Coordinates of C-alpha atoms and ligand atoms in Angstrom, one line a residue:
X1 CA -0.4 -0.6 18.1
X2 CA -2.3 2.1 16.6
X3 CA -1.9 5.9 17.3
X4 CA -4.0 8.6 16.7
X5 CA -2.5 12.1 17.1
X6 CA -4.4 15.7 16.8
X7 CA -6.6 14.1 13.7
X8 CA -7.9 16.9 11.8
X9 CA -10.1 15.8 8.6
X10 CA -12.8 18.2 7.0
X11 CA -14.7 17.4 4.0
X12 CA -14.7 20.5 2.2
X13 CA -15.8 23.5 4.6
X14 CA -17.1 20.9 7.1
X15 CA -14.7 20.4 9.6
X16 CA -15.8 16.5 10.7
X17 CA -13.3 15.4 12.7
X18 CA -11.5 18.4 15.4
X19 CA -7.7 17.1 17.0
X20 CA -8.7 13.9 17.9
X21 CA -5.9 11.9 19.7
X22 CA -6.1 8.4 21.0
X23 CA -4.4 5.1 21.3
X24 CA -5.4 1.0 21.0
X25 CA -3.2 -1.3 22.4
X26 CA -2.4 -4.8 20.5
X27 CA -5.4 -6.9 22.1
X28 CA -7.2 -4.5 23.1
X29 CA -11.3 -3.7 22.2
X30 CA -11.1 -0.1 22.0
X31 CA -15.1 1.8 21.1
X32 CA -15.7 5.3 20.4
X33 CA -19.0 6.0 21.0
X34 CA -21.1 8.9 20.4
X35 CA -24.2 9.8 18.8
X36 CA -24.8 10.1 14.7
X37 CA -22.6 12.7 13.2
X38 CA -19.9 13.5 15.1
X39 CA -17.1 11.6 13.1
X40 CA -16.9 8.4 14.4
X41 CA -17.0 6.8 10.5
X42 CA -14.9 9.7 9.4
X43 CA -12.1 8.2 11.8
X44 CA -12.5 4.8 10.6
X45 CA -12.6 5.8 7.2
X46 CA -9.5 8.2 7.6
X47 CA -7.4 5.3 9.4
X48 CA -8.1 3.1 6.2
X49 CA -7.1 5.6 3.8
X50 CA -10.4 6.0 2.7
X51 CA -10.5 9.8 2.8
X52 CA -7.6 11.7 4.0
X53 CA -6.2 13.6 6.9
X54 CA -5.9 18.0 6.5
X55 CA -3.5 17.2 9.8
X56 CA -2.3 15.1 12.2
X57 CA -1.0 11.6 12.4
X58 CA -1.7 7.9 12.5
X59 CA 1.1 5.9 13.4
X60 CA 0.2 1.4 12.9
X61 CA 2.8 -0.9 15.0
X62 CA 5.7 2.1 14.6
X63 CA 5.0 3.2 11.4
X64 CA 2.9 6.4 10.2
X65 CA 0.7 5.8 7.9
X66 CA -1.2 8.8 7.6
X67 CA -0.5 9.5 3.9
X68 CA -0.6 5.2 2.9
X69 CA -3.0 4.2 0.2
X70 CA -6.2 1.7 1.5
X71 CA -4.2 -1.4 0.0
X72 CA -1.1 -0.6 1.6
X73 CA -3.1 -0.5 4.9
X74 CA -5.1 -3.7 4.1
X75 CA -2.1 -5.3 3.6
X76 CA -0.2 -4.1 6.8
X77 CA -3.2 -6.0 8.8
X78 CA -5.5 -3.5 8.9
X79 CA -9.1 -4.7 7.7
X80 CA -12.3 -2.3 7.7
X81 CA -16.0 -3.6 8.1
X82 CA -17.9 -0.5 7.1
X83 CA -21.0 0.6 8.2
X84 CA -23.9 -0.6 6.3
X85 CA -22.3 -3.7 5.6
X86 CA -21.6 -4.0 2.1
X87 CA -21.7 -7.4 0.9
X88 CA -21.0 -8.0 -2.7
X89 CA -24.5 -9.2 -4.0
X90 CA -25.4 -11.4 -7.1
X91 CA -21.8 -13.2 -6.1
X92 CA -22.0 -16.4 -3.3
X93 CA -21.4 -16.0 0.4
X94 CA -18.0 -18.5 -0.7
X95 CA -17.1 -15.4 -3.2
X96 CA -17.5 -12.9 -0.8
X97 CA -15.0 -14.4 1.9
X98 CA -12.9 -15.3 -1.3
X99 CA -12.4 -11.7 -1.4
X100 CA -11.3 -10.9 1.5
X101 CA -8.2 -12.5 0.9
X102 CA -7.5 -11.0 -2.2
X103 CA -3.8 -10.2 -1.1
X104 CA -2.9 -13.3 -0.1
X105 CA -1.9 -16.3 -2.1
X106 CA -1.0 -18.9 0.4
X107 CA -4.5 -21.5 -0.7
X108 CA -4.3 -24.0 2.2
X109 CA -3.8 -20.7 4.9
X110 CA -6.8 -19.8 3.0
X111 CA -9.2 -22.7 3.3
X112 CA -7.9 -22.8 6.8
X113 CA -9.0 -19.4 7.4
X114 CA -12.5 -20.0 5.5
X115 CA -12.9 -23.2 8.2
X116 CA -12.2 -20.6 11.2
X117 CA -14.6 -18.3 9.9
X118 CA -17.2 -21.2 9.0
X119 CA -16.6 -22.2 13.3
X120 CA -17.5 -18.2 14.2
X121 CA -20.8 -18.2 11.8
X122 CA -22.1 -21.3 11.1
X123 CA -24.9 -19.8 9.5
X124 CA -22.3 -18.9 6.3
X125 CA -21.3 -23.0 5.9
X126 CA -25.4 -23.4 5.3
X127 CA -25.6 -20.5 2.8
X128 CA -21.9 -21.0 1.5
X129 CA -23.1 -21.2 -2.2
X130 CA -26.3 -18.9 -1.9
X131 CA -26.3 -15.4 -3.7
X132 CA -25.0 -12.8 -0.7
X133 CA -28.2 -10.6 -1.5
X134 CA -30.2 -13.4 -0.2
X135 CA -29.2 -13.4 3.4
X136 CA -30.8 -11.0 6.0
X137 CA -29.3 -8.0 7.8
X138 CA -27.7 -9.9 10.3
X139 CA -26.2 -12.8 8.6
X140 CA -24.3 -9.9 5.9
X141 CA -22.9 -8.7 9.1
X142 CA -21.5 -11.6 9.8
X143 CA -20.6 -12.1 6.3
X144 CA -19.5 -8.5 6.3
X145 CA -17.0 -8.9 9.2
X146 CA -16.1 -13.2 7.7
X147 CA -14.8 -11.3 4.7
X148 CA -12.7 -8.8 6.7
X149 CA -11.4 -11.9 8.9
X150 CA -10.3 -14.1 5.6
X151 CA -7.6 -10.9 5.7
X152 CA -6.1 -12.5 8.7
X153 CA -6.0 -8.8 9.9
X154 CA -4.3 -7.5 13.2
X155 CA -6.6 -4.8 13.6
X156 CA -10.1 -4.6 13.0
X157 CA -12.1 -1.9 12.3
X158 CA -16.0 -2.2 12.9
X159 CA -18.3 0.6 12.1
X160 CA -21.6 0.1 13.9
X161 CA -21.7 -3.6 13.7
X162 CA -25.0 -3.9 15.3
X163 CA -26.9 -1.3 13.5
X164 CA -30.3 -2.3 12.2
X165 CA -30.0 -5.8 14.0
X166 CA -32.7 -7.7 15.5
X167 CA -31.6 -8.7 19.3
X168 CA -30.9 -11.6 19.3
X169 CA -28.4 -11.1 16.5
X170 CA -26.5 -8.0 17.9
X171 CA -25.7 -10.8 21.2
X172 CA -24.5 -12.5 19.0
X173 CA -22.3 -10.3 17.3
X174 CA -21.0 -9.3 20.1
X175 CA -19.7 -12.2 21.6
X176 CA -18.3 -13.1 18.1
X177 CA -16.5 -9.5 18.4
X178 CA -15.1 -10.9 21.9
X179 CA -14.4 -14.6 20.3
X180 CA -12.3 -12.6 17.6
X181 CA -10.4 -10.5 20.7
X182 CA -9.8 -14.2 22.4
X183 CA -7.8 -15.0 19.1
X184 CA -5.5 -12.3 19.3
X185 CA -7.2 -10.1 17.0
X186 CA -7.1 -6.1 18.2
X187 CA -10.7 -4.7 17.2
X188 CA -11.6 -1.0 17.0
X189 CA -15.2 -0.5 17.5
X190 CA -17.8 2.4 17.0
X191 CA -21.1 1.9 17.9
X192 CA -24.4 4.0 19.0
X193 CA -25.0 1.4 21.0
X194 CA -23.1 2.2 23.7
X195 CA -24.1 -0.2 26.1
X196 CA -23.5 -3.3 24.3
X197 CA -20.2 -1.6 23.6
X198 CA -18.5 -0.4 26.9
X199 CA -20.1 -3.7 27.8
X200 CA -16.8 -5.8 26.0
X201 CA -14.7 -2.7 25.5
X202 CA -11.2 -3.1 27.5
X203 CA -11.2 1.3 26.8
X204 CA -13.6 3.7 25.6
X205 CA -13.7 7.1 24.1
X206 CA -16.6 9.2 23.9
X207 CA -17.2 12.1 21.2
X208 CA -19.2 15.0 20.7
X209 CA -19.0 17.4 17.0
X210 CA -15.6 15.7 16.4
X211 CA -13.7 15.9 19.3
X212 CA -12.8 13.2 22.4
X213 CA -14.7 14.6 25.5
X214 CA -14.0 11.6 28.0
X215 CA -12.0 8.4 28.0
X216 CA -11.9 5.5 30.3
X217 CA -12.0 1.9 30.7
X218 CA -15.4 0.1 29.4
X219 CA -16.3 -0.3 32.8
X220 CA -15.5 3.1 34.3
X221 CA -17.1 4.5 31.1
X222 CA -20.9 2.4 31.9
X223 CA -20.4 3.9 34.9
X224 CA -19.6 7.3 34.8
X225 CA -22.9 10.1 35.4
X226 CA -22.3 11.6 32.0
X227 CA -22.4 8.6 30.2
X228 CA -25.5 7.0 31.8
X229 CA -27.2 10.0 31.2
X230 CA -25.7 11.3 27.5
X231 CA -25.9 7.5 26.2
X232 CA -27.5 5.1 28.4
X233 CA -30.5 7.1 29.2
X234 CA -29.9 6.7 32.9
Ligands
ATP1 P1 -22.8 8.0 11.7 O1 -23.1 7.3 13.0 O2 -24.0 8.6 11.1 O3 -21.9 7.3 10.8 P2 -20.5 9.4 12.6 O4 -20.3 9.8 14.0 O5 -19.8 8.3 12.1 O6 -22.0 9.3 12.2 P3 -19.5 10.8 10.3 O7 -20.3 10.0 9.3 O8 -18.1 10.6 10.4 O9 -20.2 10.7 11.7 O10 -19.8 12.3 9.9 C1 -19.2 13.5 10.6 C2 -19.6 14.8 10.0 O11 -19.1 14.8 8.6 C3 -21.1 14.9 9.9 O12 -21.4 16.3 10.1 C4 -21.4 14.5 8.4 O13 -22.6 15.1 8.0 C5 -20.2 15.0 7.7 N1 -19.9 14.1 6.5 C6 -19.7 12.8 6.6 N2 -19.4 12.3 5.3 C7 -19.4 13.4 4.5 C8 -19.1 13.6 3.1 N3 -18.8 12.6 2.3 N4 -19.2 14.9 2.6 C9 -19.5 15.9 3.4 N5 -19.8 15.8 4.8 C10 -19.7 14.6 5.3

């Protein structure tokens, strides 16, 4: 579904991400993990146009879209949930999910939509008219990765879902990001926490200073030597 091949991107004289190549199947949960700094958000933020490629290619479902502005890609299915969330504050939680939909124009898909998203975090029905910079941490996140499903994306793209979350909530975030994979939605994940994240990952890769240094399945990632001691402090 989504192809990554010999990704260069350097902002300015730093060279961030070095000829990274890899591949996420449709349905798949895919997680690069690695520890702060060395690219992970870059790629994200490369794949959604955000900043661009110096070389290489990213080809979506057949097509490249390496040189594709951020709202062609949103509306090809693509949907980012950036790191740090990024909620829309003094606007309602309702507002913010508004938004993610702002390319479609199909109102009852819509509300249907908003219903679905209202069944994965109940927590946004009860705040559904409150100011967004009201909620904690956790429930942005949740509203944070609601506004990226009112998109109705294919692929979603989750920076660090989990970061700064209390326990309880990163379970729960989890198992939403497994609930979404259930409805056929393909998720790209990068997290630090890479327990949690080989843990529902169908693949991993695993990069150092910008470049993919080992690659497996979730399970043979938890369990390989360099992981457990690199990541999982084993
Ligand atoms: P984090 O977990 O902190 O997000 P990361 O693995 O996602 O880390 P990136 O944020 O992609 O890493 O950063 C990769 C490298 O590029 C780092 O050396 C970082 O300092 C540098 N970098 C990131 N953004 C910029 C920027 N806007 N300008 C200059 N350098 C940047």
């Amino acid at each position: 579904m989504l192809s990554i091949k010999n990704l260069v991107v350097n902002y300015g004289m730093i060279n961030a991400v070095r000829d990274v190549s890899f591949e996420v199947n449709k349905g798949e949960i895919v997680t690069l993990i690695g520890a702060n700094g060395v690219g992970k958000t870059t790629i994200l933020r490369t794949i959604s146009g955000l900043v661009k490629a110096a070389s290489g290619e990213i080809s979506y479902e057949g097509e490249n879209i390496t040189r594709h502005t951020p709202r062609n890609i949103v509306a090809s299915g693509i949907a980012h949930v950036p790191e740090g969330r990024h909620v829309f504050k003094g606007i309602s939680v309702k507002e913010n999910l508004e938004l993610g939909a702002f390319l479609r124009n199909d109102a009852e898909g819509i509300r249907s939509t908003m219903e679905r998203v209202f069944e994965h975090f109940p927590i946004l029905k009860e705040r559904i008219d409150q100011d967004a910079a009201t909620l904690s941490g956790g429930e942005q996140q949740m509203l944070a990765m609601g506004r990226a499903l009112m998109a109705k994306p294919r692929l979603i793209l989750l920076d660090e879902p989990s970061m700064g979350l209390a326990p309880l909530f990163i379970k729960e975030i989890f198992s939403i990001i497994e609930l979404i994979k259930s409805e056929g939605t393909t998720v790209l994940l990068i997290e630090q926490n890479a327990k949690m994240a080989l843990t529902v990952a169908d693949r991993g890769y695993v990069l150092e200073t910008g470049k993919i240094v080992l690659s497996g399945t979730g399970e043979e990632l938890l369990n390989s030597d360099e992981v457990q001691k690199a990541y999982l402090g084993g």
